[in-house]
CSV table of C-alpha atoms and ligand atoms in Angstrom, one decimal:
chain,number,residue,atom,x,y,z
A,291,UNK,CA,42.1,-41.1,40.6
A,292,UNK,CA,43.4,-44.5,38.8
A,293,UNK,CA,44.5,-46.8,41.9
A,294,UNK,CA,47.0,-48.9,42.2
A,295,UNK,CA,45.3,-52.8,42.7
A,296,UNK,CA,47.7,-54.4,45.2
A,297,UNK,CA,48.6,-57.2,47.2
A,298,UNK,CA,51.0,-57.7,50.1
A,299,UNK,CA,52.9,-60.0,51.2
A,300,UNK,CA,53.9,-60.1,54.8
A,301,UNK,CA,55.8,-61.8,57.8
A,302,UNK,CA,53.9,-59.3,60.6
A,303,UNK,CA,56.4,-58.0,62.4
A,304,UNK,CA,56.8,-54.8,64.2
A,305,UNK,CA,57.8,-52.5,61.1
A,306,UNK,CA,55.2,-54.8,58.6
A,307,UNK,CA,52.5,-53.8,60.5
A,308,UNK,CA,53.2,-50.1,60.0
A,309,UNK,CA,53.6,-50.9,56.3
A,310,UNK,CA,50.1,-52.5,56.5
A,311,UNK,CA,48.5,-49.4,57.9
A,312,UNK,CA,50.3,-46.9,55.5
A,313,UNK,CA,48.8,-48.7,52.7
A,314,UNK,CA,45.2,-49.0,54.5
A,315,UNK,CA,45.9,-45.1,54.4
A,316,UNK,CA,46.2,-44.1,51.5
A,317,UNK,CA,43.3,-44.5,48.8
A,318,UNK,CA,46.0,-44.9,46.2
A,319,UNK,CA,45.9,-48.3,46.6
A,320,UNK,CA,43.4,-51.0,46.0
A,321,UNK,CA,44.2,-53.7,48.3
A,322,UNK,CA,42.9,-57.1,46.9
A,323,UNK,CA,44.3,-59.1,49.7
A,324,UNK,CA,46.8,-59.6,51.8
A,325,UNK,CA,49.2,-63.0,51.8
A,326,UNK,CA,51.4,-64.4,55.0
A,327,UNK,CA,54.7,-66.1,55.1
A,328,UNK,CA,56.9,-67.0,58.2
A,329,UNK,CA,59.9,-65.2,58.8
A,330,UNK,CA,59.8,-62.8,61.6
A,331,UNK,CA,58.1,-65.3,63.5
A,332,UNK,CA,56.4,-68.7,62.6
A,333,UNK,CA,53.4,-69.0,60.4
A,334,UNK,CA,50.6,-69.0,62.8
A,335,UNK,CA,51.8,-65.8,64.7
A,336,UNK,CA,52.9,-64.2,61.6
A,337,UNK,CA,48.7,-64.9,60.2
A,338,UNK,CA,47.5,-63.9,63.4
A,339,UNK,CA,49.2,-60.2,63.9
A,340,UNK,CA,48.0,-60.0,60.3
A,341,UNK,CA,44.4,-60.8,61.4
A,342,UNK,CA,44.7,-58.7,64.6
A,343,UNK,CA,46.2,-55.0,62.8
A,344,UNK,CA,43.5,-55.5,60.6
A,345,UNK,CA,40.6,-55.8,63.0
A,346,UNK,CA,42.1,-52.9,64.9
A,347,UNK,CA,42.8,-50.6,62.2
A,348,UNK,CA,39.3,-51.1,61.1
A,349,UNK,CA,39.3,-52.7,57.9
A,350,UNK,CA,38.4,-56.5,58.7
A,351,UNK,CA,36.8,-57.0,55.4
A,352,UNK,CA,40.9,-57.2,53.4
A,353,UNK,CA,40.8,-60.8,52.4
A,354,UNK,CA,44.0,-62.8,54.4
A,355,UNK,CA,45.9,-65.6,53.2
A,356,UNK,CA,48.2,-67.8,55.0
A,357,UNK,CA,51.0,-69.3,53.1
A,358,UNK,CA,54.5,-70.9,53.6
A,359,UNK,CA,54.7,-72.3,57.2
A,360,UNK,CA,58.8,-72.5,56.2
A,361,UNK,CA,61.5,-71.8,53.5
A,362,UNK,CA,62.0,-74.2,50.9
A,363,UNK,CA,65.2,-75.6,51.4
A,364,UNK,CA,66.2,-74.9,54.6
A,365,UNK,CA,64.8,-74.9,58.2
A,366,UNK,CA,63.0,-71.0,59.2
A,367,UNK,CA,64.7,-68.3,60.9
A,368,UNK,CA,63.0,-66.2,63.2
A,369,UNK,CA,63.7,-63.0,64.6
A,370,UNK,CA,62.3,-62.8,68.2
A,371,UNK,CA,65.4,-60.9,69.3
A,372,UNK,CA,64.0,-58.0,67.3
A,373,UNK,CA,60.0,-58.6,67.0
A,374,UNK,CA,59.7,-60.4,70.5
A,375,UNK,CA,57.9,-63.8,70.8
A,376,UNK,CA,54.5,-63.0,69.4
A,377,UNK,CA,56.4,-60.8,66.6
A,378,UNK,CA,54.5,-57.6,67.2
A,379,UNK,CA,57.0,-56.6,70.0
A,380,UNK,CA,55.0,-58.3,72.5
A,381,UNK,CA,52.2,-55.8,72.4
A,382,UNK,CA,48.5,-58.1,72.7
A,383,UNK,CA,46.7,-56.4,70.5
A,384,UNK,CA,42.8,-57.9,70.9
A,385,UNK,CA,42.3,-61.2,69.6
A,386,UNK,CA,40.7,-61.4,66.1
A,387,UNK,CA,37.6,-62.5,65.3
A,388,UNK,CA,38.6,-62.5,61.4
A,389,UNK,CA,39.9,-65.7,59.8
A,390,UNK,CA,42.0,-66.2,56.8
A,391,UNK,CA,40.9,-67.2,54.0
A,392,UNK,CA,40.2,-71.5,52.8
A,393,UNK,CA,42.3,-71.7,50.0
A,394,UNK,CA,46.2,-70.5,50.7
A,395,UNK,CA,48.3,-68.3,49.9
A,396,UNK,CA,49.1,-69.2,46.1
A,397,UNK,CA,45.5,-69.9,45.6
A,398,UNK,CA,44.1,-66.8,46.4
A,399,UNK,CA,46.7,-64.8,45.0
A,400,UNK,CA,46.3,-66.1,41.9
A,401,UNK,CA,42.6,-65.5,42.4
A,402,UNK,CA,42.9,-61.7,43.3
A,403,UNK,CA,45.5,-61.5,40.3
A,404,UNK,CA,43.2,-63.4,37.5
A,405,UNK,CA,40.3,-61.0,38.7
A,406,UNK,CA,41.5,-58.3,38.5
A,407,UNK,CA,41.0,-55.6,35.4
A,408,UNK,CA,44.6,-54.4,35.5
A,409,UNK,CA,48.0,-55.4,36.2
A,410,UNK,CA,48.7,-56.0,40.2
A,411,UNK,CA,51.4,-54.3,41.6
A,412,UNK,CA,53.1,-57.2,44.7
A,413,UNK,CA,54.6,-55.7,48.0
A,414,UNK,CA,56.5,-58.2,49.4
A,415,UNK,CA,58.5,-57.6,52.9
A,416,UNK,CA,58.7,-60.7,54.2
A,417,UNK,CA,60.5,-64.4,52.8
A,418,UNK,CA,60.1,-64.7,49.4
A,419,UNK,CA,58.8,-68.3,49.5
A,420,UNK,CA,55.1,-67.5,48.7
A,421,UNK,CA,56.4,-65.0,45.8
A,422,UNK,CA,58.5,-67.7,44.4
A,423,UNK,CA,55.6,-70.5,44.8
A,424,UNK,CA,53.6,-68.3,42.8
A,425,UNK,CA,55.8,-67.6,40.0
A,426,UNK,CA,56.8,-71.4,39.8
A,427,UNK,CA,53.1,-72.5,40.0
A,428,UNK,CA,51.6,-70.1,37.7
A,429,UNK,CA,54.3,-68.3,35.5
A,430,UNK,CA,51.6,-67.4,33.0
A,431,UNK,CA,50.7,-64.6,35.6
A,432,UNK,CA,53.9,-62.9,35.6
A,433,UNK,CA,52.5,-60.7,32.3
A,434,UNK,CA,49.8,-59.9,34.8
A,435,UNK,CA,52.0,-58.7,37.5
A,436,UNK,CA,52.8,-55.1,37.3
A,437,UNK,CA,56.1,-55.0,39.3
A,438,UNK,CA,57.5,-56.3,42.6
A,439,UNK,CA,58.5,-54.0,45.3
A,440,UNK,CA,60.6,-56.1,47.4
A,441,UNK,CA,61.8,-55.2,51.1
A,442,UNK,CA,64.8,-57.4,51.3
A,443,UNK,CA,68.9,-57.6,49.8
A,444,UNK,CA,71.0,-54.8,50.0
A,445,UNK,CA,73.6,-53.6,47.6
A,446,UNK,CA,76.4,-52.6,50.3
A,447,UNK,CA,75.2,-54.4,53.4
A,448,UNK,CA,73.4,-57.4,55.6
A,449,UNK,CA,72.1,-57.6,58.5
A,450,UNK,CA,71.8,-61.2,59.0
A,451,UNK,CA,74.8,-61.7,58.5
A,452,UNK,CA,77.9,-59.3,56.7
A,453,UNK,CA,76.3,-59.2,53.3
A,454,UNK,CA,72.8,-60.7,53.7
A,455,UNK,CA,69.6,-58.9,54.6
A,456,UNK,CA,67.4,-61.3,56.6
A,457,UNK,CA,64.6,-61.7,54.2
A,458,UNK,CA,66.7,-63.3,51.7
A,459,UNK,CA,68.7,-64.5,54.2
A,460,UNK,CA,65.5,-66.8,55.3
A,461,UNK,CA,64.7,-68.0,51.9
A,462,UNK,CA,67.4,-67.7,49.9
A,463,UNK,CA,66.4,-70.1,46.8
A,464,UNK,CA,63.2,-68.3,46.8
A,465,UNK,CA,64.6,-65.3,46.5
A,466,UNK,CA,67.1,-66.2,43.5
A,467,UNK,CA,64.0,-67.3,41.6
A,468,UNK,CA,62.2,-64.1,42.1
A,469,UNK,CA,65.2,-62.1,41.1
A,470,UNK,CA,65.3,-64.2,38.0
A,471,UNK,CA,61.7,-63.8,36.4
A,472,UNK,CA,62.0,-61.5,34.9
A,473,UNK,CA,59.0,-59.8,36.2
A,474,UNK,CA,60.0,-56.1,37.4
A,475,UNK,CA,61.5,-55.6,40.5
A,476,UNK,CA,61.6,-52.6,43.2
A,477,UNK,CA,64.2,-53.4,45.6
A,478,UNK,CA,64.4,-51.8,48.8
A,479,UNK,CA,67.1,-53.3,51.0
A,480,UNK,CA,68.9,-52.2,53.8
A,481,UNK,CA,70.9,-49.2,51.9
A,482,UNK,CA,67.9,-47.2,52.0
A,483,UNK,CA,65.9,-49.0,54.6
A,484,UNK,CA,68.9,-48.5,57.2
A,485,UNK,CA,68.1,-44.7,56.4
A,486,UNK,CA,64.1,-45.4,57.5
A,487,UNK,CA,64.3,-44.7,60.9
A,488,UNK,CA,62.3,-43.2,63.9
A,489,UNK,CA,64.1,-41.8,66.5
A,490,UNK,CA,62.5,-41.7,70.1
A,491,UNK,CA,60.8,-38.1,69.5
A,492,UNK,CA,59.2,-39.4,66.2
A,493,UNK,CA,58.1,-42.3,68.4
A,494,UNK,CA,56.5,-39.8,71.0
A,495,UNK,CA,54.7,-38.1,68.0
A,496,UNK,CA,52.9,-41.4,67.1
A,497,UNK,CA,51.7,-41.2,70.5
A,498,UNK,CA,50.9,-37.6,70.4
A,499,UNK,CA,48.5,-38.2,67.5
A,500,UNK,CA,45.9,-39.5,69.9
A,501,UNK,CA,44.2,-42.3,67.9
A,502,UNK,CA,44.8,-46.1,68.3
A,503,UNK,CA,46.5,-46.2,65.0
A,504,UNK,CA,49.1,-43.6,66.5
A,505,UNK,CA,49.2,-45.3,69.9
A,506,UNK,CA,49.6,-49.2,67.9
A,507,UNK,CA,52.9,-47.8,66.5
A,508,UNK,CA,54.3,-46.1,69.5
A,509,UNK,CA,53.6,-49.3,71.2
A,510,UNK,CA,54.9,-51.9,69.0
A,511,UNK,CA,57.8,-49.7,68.2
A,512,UNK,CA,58.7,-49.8,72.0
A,513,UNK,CA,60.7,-53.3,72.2
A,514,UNK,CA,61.7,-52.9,68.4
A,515,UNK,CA,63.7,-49.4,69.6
A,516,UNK,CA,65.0,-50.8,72.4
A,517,UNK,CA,66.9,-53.6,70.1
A,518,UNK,CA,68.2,-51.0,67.3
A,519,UNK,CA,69.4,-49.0,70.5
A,520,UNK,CA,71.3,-52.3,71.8
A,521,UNK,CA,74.1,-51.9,69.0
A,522,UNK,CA,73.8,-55.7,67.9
A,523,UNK,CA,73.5,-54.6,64.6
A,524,UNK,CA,75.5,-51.4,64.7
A,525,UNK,CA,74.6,-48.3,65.9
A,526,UNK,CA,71.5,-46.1,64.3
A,527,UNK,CA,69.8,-42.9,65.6
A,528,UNK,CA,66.4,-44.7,65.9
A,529,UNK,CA,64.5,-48.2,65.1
A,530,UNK,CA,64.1,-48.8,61.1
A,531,UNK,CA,60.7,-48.9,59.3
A,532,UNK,CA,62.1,-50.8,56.7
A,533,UNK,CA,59.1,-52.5,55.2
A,534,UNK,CA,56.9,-49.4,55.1
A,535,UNK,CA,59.8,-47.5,52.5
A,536,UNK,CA,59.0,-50.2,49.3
A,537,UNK,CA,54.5,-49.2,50.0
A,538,UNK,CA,55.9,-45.6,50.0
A,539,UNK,CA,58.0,-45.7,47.0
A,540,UNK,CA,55.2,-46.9,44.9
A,541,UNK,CA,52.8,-43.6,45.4
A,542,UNK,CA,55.7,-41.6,46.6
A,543,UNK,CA,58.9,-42.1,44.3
A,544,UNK,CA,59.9,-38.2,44.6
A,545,UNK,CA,61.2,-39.2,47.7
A,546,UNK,CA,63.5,-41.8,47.1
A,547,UNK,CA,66.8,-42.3,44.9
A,548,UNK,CA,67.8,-45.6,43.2
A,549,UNK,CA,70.0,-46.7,40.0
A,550,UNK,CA,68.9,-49.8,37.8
A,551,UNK,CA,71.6,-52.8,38.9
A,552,UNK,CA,71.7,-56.6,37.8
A,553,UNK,CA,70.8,-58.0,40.7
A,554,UNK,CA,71.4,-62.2,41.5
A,555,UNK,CA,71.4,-63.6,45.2
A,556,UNK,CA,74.1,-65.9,45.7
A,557,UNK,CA,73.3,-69.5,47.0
A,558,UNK,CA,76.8,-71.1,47.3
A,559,UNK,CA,79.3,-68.4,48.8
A,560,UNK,CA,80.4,-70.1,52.1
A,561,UNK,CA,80.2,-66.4,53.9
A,562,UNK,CA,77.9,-64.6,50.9
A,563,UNK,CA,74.8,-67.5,51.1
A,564,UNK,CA,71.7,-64.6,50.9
A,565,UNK,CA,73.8,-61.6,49.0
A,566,UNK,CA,71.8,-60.1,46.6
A,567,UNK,CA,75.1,-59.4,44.6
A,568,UNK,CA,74.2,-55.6,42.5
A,569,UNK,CA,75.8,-54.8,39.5
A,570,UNK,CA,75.3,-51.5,38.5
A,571,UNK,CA,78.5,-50.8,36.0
A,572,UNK,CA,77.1,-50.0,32.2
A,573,UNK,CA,79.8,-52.3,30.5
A,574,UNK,CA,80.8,-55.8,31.9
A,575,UNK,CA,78.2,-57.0,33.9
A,576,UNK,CA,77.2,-60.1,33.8
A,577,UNK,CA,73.4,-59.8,32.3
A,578,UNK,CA,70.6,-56.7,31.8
A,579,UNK,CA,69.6,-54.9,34.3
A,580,UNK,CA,66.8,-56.8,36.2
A,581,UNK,CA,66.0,-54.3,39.7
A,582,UNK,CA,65.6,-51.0,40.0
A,583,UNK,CA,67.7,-50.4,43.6
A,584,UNK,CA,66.4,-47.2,46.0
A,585,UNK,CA,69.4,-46.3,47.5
A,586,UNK,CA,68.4,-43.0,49.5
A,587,UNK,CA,65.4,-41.1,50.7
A,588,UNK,CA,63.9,-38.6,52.2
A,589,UNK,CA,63.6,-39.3,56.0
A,590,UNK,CA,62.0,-36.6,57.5
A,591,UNK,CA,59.4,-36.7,55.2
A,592,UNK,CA,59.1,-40.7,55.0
A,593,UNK,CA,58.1,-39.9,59.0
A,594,UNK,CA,56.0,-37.5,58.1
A,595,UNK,CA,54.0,-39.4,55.8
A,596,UNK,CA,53.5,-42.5,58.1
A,597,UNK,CA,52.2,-40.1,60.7
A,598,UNK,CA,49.7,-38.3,58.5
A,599,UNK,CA,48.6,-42.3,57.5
A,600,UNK,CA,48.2,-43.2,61.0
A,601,UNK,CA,46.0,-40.1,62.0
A,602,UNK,CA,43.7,-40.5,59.0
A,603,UNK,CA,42.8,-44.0,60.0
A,604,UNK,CA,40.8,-44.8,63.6
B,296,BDR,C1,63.4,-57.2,57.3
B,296,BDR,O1,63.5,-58.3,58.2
B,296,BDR,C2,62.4,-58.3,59.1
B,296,BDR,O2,62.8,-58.4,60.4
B,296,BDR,C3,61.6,-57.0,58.9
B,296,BDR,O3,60.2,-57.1,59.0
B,296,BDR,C4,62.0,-56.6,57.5
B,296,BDR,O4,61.1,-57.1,56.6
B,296,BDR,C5,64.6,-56.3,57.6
B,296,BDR,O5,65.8,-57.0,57.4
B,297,CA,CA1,58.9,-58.1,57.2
């Protein structure tokens, strides 16, 4: 089986963490490290539930390292409405005894790219600020980079605000660098991610499967449910695993839909600031097609598959 070498980028978070164990999973993937950014919650906490899902999935020898303590132009965001204050919806998991890496974030993901044999394939469902410092610091590795799959934007909607999806939201100049590369972009924003959701008997089925991978996500899910049930953000059957759908889509594509769009986030709009504005008409755009956009999926089986991941690990 050819493997997919892989890093991820992550602001750990209630639905990261499940995107972290669907990807420990599944031997598809070769996971050369994994990179943290604040968003969700600050820096340290965002490092730590890294560190801590981890140690408790079983795999503390995946190389961690930390990266942008803040966007880099404006002041961070976080989310503790929808994470809670520790960002892992106030479930302790044990304290790690794992530490991240010496070198940061750039620095070792340049490493894990340079080393490698093949192209790497990035997962990033967090800020874009590390992505960006990357590409801005080394462009010479973007012919190494096999694609992007980027949680974050949305064609038709926002969350943190009317038309911008809270990743970009946080980091907006990053962002508009990364969706100007040129390197290939996945993007899996809130029109399909919107879609990803567990409802309180897929919930009870993570619980059912009896192993503390099963019982982590029926746990941290609990105060993440309660807030997609609250209606703040509109109404939904169930909590959405957003930044588990761009890890599926990369071993799974059968069970998503998307159109090629240009995609450009907009900096200046005095209500738009964080839009990833998507073009997908054939004539009169504004420049080639730069993201391929998953627009639909398949839920049932999106569940399915994160369930079968959590009772093959410990
Ligand atoms: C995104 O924002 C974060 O709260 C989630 O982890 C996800 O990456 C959804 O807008
Ligand atoms: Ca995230």
């Amino acid at each position: 089986m050819s493997t997919i070498p892989l890093i991820l980028d992550v602001d750990t978070g209630v639905d990261d963490a499940v995107a972290i164990l669907y990807a420990l999973a599944n031997p598809q993937f070769e996971i050369l490290g994994i990179s943290t950014v604040a968003g969700n919650q600050t820096l340290d906490k965002t490092t730590h539930n890294t560190l801590a899902v981890l140690e408790y999935l079983g795999r503390p020898e995946i190389p961690v390292a930390a990266g942008a303590a803040a966007p880099w132009m404006q002041p961070l965001h976080t989310a503790p409405q929808v994470h809670g204050e520790n960002g892992l919806g106030n479930v302790e998991l044990p304290a790690p005894t794992i530490r991240p890496q010496p070198e940061d974030a750039v620095g070792c993901m340049r490493r894990w790219i340079e080393s490698c044999d093949r192209p790497v394939t990035i997962a990033a469902v967090g800020p874009l600020t590390n992505i960006a410092l990357l590409l801005k610091s080394c462009p010479n590795l973007k012919s190494r980079i096999e694609r992007i799959a980027i949680m974050g934007g949305g064609a038709f909607r926002g969350n943190a605000s009317p038309v911008s999806e809270f990743n970009i939201y946080v980091d907006p100049e990053a962002a508009r660098m990364v969706f100007a590369s040129g390197v290939p972009l996945l993007m899996c924003g809130l029109d399909v991610t919107m879609k990803a959701y567990a409802t309180k008997e897929d919930i009870d089925a993570f619980a059912a499967i009896g192993n503390r991978a099963g019982q982590m996500c029926a746990d941290i899910f609990r105060f993440y449910y309660d807030f997609h049930m609250s209606g703040v953000r509109g109404k939904l059957p169930g909590c959405a695993i957003h930044d588990a759908v761009p890890v599926m889509a990369l071993i799974h594509p059968e069970l998503f839909h998307g159109e090629d769009a240009y995609v450009e986030v907009d900096l200046d709009g005095v209500y738009t600031r964080g839009c990833t504005a998507a073009d997908f008409r054939d004539r009169g755009r504004l420049a080639d097609k730069n993201t391929h956009v998953i627009l639909d999926l398949d839920r049932e089986t999106f569940i399915r598959q994160l369930q079968d991941a959590a009772a093959r690990l410990c």
